[in-house]
Coordinates of C-alpha atoms in Angstrom, one line a residue:
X1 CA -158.2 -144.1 -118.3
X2 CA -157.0 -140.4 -119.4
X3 CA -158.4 -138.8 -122.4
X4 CA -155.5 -136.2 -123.0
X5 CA -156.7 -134.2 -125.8
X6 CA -160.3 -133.2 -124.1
X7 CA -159.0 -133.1 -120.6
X8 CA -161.1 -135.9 -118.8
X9 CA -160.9 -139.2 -117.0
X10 CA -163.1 -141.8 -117.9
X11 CA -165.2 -143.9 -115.6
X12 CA -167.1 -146.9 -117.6
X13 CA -170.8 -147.4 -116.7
X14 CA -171.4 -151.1 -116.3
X15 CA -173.8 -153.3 -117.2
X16 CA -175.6 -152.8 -114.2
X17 CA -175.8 -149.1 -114.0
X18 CA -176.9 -149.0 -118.1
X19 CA -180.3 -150.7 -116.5
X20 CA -181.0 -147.8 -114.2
X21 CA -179.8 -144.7 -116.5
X22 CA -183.0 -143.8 -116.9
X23 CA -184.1 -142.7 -113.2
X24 CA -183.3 -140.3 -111.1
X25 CA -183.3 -140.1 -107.5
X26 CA -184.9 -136.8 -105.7
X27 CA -184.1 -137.1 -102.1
X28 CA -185.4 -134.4 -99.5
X29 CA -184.6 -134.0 -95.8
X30 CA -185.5 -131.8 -93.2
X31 CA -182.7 -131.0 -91.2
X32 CA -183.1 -129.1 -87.5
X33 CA -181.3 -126.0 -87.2
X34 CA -180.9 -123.1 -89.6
X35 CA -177.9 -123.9 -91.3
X36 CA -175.0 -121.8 -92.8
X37 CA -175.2 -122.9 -96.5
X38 CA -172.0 -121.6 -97.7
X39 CA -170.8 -124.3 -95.1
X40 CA -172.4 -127.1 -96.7
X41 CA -172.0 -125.9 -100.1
X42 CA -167.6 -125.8 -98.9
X43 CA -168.2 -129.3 -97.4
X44 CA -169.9 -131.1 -100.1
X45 CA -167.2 -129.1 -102.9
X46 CA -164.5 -130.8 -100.9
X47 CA -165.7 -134.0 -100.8
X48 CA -166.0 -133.8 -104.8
X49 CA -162.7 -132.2 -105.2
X50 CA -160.4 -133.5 -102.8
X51 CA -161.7 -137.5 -102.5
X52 CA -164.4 -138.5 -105.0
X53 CA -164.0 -136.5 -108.3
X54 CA -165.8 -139.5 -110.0
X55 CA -168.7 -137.6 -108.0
X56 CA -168.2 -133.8 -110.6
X57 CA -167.8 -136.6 -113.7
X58 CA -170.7 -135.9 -116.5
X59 CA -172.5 -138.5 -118.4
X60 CA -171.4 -139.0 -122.1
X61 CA -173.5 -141.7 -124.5
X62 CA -171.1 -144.0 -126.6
X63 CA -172.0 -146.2 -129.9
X64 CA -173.9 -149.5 -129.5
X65 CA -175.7 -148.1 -126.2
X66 CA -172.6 -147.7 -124.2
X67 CA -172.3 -144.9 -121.5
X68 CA -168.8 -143.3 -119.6
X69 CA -168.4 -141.2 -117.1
X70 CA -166.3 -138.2 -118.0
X71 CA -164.5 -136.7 -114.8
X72 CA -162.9 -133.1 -115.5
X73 CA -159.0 -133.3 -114.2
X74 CA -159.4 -129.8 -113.4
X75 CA -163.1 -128.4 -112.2
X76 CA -163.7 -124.9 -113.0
X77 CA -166.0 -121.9 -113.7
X78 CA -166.9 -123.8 -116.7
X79 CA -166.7 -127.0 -115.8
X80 CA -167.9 -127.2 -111.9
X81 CA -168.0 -130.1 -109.6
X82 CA -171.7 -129.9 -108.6
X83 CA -174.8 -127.5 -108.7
X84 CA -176.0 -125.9 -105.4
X85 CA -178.5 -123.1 -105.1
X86 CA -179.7 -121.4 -101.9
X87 CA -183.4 -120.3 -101.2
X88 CA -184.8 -118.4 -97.9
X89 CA -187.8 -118.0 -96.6
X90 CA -189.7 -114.9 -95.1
X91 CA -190.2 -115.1 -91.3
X92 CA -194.0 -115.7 -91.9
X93 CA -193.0 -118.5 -94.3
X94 CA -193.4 -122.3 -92.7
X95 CA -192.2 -125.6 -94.8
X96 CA -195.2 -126.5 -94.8
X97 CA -196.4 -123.6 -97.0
X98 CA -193.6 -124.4 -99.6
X99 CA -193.6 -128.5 -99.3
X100 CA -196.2 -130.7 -98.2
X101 CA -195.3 -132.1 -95.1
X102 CA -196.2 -135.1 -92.6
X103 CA -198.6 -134.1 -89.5
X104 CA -198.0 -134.8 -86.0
X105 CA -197.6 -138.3 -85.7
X106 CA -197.4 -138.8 -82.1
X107 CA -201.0 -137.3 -82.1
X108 CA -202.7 -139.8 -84.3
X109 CA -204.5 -143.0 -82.9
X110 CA -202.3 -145.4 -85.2
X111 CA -203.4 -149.0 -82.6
X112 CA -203.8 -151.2 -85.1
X113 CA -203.1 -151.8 -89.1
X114 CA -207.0 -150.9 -89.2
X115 CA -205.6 -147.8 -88.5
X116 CA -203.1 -146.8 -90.9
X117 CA -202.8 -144.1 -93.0
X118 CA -201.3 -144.2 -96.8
X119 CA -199.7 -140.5 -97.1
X120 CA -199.9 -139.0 -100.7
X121 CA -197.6 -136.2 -101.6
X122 CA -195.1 -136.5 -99.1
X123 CA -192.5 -133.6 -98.8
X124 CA -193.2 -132.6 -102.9
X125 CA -193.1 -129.0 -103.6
X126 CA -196.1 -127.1 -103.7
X127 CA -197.5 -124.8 -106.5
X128 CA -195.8 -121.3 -106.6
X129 CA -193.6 -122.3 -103.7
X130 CA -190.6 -120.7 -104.8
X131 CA -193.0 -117.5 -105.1
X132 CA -192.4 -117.6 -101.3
X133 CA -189.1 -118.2 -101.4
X134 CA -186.2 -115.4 -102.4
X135 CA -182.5 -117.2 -104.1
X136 CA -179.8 -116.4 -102.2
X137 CA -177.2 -114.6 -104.9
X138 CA -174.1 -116.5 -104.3
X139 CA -171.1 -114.5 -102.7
X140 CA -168.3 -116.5 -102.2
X141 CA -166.1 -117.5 -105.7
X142 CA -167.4 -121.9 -105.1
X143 CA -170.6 -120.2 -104.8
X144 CA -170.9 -118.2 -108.1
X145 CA -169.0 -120.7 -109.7
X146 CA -171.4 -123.9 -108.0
X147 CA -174.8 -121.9 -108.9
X148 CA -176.9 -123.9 -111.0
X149 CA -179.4 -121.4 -111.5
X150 CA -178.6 -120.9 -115.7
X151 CA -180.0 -124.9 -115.9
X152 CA -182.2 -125.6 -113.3
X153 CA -182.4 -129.1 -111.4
X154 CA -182.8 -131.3 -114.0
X155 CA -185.6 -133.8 -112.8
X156 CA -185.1 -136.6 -115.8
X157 CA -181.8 -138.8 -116.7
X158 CA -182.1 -137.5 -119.9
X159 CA -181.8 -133.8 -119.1
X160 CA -178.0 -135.1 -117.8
X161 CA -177.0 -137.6 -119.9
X162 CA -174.7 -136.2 -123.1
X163 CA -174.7 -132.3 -121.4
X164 CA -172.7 -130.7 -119.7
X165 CA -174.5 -130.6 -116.0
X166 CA -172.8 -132.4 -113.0
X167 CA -174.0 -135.7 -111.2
X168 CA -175.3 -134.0 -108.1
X169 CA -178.1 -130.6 -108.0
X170 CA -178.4 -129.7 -104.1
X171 CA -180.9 -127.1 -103.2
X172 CA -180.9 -125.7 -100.1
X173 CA -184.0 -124.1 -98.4
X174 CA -183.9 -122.0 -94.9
X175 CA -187.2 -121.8 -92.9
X176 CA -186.3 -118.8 -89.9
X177 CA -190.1 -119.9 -89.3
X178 CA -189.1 -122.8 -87.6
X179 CA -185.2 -122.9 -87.8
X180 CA -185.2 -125.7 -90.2
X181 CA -183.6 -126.2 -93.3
X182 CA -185.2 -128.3 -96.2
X183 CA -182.2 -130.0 -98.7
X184 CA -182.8 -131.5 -101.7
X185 CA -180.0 -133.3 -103.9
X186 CA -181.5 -135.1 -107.1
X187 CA -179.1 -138.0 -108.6
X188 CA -178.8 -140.7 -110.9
X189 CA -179.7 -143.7 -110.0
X190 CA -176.9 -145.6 -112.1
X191 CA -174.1 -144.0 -109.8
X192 CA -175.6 -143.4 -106.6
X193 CA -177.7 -146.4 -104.7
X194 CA -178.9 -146.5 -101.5
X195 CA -175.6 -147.1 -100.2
X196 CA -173.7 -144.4 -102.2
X197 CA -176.5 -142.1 -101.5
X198 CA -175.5 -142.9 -97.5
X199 CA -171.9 -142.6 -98.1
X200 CA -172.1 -139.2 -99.5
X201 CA -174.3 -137.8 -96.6
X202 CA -171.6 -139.3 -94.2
X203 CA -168.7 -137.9 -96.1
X204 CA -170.4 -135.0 -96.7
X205 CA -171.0 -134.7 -92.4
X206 CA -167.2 -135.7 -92.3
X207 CA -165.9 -132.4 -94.6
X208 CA -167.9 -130.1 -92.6
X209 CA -166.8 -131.4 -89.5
X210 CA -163.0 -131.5 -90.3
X211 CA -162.8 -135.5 -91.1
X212 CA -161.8 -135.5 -94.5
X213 CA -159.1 -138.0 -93.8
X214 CA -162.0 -140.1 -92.7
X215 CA -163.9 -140.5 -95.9
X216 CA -163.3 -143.5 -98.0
X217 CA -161.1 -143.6 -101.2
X218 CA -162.9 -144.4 -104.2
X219 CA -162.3 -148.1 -106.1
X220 CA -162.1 -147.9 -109.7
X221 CA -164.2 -150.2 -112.0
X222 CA -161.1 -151.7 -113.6
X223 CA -159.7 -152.7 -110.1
X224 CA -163.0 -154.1 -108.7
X225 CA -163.4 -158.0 -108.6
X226 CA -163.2 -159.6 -111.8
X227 CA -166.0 -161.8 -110.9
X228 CA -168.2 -159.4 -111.6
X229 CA -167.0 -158.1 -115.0
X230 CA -166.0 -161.1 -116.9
X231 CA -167.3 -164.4 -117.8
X232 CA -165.1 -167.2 -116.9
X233 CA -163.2 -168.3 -120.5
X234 CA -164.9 -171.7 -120.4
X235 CA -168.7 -170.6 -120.4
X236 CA -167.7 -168.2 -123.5
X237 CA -165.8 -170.7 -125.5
X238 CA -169.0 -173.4 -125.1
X239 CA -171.5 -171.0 -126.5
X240 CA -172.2 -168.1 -128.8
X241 CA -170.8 -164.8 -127.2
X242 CA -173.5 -162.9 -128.0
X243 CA -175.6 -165.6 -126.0
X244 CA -174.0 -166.8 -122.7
X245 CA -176.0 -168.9 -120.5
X246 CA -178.7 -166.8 -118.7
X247 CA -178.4 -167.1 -114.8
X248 CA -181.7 -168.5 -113.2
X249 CA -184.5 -166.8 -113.3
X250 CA -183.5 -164.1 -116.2
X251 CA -184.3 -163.7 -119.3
X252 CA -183.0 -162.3 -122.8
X253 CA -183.8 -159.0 -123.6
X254 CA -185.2 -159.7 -127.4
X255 CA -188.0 -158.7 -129.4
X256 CA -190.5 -161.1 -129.0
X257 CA -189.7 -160.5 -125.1
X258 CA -189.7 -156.9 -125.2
X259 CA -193.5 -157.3 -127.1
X260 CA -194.8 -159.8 -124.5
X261 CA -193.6 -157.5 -122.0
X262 CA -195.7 -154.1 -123.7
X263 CA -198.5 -156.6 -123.8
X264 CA -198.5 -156.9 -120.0
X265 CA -197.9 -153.4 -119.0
X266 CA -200.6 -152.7 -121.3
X267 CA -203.1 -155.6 -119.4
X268 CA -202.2 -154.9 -116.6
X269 CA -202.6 -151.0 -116.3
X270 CA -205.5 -150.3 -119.0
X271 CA -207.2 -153.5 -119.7
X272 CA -207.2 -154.9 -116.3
X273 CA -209.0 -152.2 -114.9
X274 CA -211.5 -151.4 -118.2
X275 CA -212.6 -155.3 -117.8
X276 CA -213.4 -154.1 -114.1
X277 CA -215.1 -151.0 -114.9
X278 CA -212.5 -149.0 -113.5
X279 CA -210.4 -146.0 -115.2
X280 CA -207.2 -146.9 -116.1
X281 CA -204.8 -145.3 -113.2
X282 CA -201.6 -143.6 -113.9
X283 CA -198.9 -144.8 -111.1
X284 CA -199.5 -143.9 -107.7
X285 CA -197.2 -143.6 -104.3
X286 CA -198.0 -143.2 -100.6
X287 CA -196.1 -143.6 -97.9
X288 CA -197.3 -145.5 -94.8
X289 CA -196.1 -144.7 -91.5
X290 CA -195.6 -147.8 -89.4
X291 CA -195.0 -147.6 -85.6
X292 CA -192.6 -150.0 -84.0
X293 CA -195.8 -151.1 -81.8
X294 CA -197.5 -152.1 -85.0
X295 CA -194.5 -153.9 -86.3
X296 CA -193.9 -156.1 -83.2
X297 CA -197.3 -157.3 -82.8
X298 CA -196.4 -158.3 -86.9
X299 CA -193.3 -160.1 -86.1
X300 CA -195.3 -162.1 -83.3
X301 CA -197.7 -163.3 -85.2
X302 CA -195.2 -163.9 -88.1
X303 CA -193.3 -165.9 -85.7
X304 CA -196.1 -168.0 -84.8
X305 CA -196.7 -169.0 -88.4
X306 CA -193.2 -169.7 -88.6
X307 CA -193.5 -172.6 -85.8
X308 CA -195.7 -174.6 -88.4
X309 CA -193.0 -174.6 -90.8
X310 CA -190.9 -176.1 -88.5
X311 CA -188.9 -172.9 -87.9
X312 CA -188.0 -172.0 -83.9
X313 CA -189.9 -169.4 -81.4
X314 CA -187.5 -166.6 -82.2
X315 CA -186.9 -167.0 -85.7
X316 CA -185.6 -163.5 -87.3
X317 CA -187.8 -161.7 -89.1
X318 CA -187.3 -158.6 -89.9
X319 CA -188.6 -155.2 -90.7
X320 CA -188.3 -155.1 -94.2
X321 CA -189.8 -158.8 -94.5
X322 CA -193.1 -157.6 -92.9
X323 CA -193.6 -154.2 -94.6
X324 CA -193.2 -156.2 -97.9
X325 CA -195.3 -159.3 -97.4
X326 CA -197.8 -156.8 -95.8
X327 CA -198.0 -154.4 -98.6
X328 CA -197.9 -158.1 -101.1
X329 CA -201.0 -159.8 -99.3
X330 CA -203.4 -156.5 -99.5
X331 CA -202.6 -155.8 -103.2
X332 CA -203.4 -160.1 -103.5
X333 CA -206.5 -159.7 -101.7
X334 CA -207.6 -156.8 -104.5
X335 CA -205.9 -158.7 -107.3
X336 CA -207.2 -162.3 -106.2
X337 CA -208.8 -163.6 -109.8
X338 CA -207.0 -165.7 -112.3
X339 CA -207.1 -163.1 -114.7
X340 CA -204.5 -160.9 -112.4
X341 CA -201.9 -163.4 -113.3
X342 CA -198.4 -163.7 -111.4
X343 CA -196.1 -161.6 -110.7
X344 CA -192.3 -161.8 -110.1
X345 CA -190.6 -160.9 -107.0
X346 CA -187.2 -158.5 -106.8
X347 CA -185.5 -158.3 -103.6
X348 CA -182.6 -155.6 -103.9
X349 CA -179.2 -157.3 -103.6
X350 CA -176.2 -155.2 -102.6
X351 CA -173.3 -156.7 -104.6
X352 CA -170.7 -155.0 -102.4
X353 CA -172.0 -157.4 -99.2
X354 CA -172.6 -160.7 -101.1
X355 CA -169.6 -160.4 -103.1
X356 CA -166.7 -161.5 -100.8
X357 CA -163.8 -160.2 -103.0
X358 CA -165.3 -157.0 -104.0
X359 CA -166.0 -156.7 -99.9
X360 CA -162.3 -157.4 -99.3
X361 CA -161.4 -154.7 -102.2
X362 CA -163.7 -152.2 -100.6
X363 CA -162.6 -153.0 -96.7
X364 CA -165.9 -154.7 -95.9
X365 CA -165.8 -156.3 -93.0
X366 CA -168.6 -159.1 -93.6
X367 CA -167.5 -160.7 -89.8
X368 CA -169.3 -158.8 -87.8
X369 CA -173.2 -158.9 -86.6
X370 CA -174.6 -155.9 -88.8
X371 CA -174.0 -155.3 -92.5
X372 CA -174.8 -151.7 -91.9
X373 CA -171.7 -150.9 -89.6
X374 CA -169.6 -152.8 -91.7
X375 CA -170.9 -150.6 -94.6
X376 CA -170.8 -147.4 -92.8
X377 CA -166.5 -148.3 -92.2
X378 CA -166.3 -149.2 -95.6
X379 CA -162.6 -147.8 -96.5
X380 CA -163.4 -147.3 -100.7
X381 CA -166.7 -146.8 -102.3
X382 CA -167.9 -148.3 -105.5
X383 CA -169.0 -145.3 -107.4
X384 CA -171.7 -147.6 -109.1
X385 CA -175.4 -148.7 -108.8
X386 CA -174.6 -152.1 -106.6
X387 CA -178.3 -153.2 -106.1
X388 CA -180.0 -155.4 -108.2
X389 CA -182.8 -157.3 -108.3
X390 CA -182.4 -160.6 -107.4
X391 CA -185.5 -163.0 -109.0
X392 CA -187.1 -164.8 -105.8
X393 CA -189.5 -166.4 -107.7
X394 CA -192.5 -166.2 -109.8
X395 CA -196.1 -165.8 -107.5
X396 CA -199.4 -166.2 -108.3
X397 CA -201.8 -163.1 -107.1
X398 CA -204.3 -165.6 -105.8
X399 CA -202.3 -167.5 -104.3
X400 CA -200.9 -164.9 -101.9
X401 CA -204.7 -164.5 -101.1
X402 CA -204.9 -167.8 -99.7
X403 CA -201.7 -168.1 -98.4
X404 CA -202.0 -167.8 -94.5
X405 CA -201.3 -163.9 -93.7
X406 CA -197.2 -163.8 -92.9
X407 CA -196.5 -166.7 -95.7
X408 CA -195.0 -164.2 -98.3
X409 CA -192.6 -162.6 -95.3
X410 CA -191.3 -166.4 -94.6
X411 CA -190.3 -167.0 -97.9
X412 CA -188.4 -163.5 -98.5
X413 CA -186.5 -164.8 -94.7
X414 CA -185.8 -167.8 -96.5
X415 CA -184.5 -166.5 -99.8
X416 CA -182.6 -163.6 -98.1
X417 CA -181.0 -166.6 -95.6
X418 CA -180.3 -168.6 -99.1
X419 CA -178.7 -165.3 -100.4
X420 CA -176.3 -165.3 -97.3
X421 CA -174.7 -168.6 -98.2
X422 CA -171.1 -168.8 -99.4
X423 CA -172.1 -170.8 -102.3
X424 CA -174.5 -167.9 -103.7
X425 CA -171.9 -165.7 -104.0
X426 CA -171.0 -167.2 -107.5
X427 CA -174.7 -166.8 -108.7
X428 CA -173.9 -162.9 -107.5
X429 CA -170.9 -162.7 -109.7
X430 CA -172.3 -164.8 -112.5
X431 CA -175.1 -162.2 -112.9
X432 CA -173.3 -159.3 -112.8
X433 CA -170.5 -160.5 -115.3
X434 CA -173.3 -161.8 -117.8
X435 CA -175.1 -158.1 -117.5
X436 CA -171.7 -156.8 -117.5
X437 CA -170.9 -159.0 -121.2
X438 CA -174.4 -158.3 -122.6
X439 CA -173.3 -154.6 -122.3
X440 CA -170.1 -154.6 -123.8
X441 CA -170.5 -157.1 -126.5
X442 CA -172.3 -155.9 -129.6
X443 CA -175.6 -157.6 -131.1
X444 CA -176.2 -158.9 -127.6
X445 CA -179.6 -158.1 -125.6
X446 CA -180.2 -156.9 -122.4
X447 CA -180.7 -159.5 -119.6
X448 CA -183.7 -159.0 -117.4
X449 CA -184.5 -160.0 -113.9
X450 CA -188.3 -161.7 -114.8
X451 CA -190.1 -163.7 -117.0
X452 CA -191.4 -160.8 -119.1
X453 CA -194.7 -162.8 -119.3
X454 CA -195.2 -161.4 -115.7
X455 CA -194.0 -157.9 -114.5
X456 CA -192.1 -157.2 -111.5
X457 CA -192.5 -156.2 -107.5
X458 CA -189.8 -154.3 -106.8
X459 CA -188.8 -154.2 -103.6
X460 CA -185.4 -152.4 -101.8
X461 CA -184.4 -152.4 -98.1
X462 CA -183.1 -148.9 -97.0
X463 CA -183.0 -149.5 -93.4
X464 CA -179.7 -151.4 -94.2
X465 CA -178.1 -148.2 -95.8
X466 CA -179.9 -145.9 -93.4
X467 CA -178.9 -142.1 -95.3
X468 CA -181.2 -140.2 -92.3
X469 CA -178.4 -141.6 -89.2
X470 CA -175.7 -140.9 -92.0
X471 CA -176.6 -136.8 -91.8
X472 CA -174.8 -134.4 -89.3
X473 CA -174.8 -131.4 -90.1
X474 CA -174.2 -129.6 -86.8
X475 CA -171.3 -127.6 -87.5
X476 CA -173.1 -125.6 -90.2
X477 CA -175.7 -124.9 -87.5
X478 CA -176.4 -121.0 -87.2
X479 CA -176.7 -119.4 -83.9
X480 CA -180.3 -118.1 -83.8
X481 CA -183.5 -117.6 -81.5
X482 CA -185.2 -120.8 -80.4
X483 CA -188.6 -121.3 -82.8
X484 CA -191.4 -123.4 -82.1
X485 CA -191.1 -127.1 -84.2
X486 CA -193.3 -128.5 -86.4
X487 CA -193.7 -131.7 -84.5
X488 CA -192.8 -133.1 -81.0
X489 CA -190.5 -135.4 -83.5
X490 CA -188.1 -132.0 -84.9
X491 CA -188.2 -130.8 -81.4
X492 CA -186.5 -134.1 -80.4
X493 CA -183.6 -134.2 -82.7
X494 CA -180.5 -133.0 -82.4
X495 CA -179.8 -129.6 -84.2
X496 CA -178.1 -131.2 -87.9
X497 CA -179.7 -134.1 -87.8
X498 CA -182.2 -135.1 -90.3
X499 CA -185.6 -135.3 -88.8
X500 CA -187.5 -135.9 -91.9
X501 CA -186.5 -138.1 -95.0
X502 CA -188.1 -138.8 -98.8
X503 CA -187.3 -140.5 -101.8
X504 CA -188.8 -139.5 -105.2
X505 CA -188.3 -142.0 -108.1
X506 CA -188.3 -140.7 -111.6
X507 CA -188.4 -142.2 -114.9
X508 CA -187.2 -140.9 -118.3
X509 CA -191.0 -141.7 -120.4
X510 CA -191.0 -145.4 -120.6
X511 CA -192.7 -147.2 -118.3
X512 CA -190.7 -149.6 -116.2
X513 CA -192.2 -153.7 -116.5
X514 CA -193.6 -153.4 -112.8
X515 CA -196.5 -154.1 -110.8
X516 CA -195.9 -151.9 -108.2
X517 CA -192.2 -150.5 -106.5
X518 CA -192.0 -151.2 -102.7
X519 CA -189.2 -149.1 -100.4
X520 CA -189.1 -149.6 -96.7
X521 CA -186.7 -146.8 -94.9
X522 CA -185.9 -145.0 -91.7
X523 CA -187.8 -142.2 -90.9
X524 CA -188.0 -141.7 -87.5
X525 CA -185.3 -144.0 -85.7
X526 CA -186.4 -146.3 -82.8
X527 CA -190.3 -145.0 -83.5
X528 CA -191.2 -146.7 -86.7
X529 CA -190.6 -147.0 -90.6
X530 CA -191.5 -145.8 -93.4
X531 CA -193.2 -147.8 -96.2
X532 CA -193.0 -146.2 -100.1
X533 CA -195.6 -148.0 -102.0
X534 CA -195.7 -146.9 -106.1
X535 CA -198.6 -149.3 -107.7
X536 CA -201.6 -148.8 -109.6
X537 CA -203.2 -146.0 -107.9
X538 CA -206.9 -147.4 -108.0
X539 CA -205.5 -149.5 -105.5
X540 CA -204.0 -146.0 -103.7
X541 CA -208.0 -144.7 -104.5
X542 CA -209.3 -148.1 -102.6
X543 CA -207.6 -147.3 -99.5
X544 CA -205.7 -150.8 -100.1
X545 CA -202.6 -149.6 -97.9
X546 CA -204.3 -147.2 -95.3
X547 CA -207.1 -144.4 -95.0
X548 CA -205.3 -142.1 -98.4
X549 CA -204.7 -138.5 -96.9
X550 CA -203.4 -136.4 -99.6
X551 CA -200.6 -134.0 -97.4
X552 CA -200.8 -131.9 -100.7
X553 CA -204.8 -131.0 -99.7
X554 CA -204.2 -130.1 -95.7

């Protein structure tokens, strides 16, 4: 859709994405290698202004809580496709004096989960870090016209939404200390997923190394699979249209709900803890670094307990099963009384791979052994949030605690097996066109994934998107004296590759209805994962998830 008189196209946030306009995603990677950043800045640019303009679009608010994309037909001084800054560092400067950083994990005696350590702080910037760090003044005309520095990263959705500031904010660091370079790119959540934020790094890595003919076209909303944007004709003409009938396991979005929902949050994160003589605790997150030793010895036992369901020796279970029923049965054994409640469990579906026509419109191919590849050769992207959470049932805290101890991680194999069947596809599509109907049509609520009478668990799997084996940077590498590394781990990779990963969430003010927000990603490939826990941080204070080492006190 072209909107002549102000000079834009328009892009439609769906129903979907509306849920998620409030957080942003700050991601930060450490790549090896001093890199040339008016490279990446000229890669990244292209990518925006040669294949995926959607990416420059702005965020505009419409009537009745309706939000467009608003992508400029021509980008301009005024009007540029991103923001992109440069900092450098003195010779005597380290990361780790600017961002707290993880030690040497190879040197630590991880043997057992006895042994695990719940990181705090990971990769965040320090106090007067960019004191220590001088802005490079931009030289080149994509560079003075690219320089964000007038407005600053903005760190909430609401410092984009209705302005006139770009989808994507890179900042690029350079450490000569070490010859690494520290990027961070902040986006909205309600374009750019796990999987977008993965196709961008790879088309990104294709620009800069002279593959733009490789990077995937981009699928409009209005040419994506119906299935997912409109109700059949039957279900609206046998009910009331600001009503439809809610798929399983959601619920209307209404007052009373809305107020039963406060009242929980409210329980469950001051009341709770006052009954227990506890101060109320703000939100915490660590990160728990799991070795693949650690994990097998998980799966093994997992596997075992799966025999006396009647399952066979090498039932598949995989990472992202155990991290989550791990992290589920130590915050049960803490939250083990009646008076803890239930909770509801969200496991992240991507609609692009359980959807088979919107696969087929995106060149999925969903034939072959590993989603992932079939992702990563993906001939369009959908320039949407295509992960929602899918309600895998309603648990009671104490019950987990009794539960044997690999229970929880046989039942998310079982509903994520369920979720693989041809048949659930339709429940896929259903949701998303009833989100997609509640958004458009006026006087209808919001549909939520829960019975707001519990809150949620969270839980995404970015393994499956994998951004850190999406990154190569190594034609931007710069030609410079060989530094000592960090760790034995940034000595190891490949100069433009990523050696380190994070993942901030942020939250415009309202609190989101959850328990606690559970990511498990790639951080060191073949040596282990990564486990981003955000929960009530009295459990972060009890050493639930690991002995707590604060990165931001070392």
């Amino acid at each position: 859709m072209t909107n002549e008189a102000i000079d834009y196209l328009v892009e439609p946030l769906t129903g979907l994405d509306v849920l998620t306009k409030d957080y942003v995603l700050d991601v930060r990677f450490i790549i090896t290698g001093l890199l040339d950043s008016d490279k990446l800045l000229k890669g990244l640019y292209d990518v925006i202004t040669q294949k995926w303009p959607v990416m420059g679009s702005r965020i505009a608010s419409l009537p009745q809580g309706r939000f467009e994309m608003r992508i400029p037909k021509t980008f301009c001084d005024s009007q540029p496709p991103l923001h992109f800054d440069t900092y450098e560092a003195a010779e005597e400067v380290a990361i780790a004096d600017c961002f707290n950083r993880l030690p040497e994990l190879d040197a630590l005696d991880i043997k057992t989960e006895s042994d695990l350590i719940a990181f705090e702080s990971f990769m965040l910037t320090k106090p007067q870090a960019y004191k220590k760090l001088k802005r490079k003044i931009p030289s080149s005309s994509i560079g003075k016209q690219c320089s964000g520095l007038s407005n600053g990263p903005f760190v909430l959705a609401k410092d984009l939404i209705d302005k006139d500031i770009p989808l994507i904010q890179t900042l690029v660091h350079l450490f000569p200390n070490s010859n690494e370079t520290l990027v961070r790119i902040i986006l909205p959540h309600c374009v750019f997923d796990a999987s977008n934020i993965a196709a961008l790094f790879r088309a990104w890595s294709d620009s800069m190394n002279g593959r733009l003919d490789r990077i995937p076209s981009f699928l409009p909303i209005f040419q994506a699979s119906k299935s997912i944007q409109e109700l059949p004709e039957e279900v609206l003409q046998s009910c009331d249209p600001k009503r439809p009938p809610m798929p399983k396991g959601y619920r209307y979005g209404d007052l009373s709900q809305i107020l039963m929902m406060l009242f929980m949050l409210i329980w469950r994160w001051i009341m709770l803890p006052l009954l227990r003589l506890q101060v109320p605790s703000m939100r915490r997150a660590v990160n728990i670094w799991v070795p693949n030793e650690i994990l097998q010895s998980w799966r093994e036992e997992a596997r075992k307990e799966a025999l006396t369901y009647g399952y066979w020796h090498d039932f598949f279970i995989s990472d992202n099963d155990l991290c989550v029923a791990w992290c589920l049965e130590r915050m049960a054994k803490k939250y083990d009384s009646q008076l803890d409640g239930n909770f509801t469990l969200g496991l992240a579906v991507n609609v692009r791979t359980r959807i088979p026509q919107l696969a087929q419109k995106l060149g999925i191919d969903l034939r072959g052994p590993s989603q992932s590849s079939a992702m990563a050769n993906a001939t369009s992207i959908f320039a949407h949030n295509g992960a929602f959470l899918w309600n895998s049932g309603i648990f009671s805290w104490k019950d987990v605690s009794e539960w044997p101890k690999w229970s929880m991680a046989i039942k998310i194999r079982e509903e994520l097996i369920r979720l693989r069947q041809p048949e659930t596809a339709d429940e896929v599509s259903r949701i998303m066109a009833a989100m997609q109907h509640c958004h458009i049509t006026p006087g209808a609520p919001t549909l939520l994934p829960m019975n707001p009478s519990t809150l949620l668990c969270a839980t995404s799997n970015w393994k499956q998107a994998d951004p850190i084996a999406a990154i190569d940077f190594s034609s931007a590498v710069l030609d410079t004296v060989s530094k000592p590394f960090h760790n034995n781990w940034a000595a190891k990779t490949s100069p433009g590759k990523a050696s380190e990963l994070s993942m901030t969430e942020k939250k415009t003010e309202n609190p989101a209805p959850t328990v606690a927000v559970i990511n498990v990603l790639t951080d060191r490939p073949g040596k282990g994962v990564l486990i981003t826990v955000a929960c009530d941080g009295n459990l972060i204070k009890d050493h639930t998830f690991g002995t707590l080492v604060d990165l931001s006190k070392l």
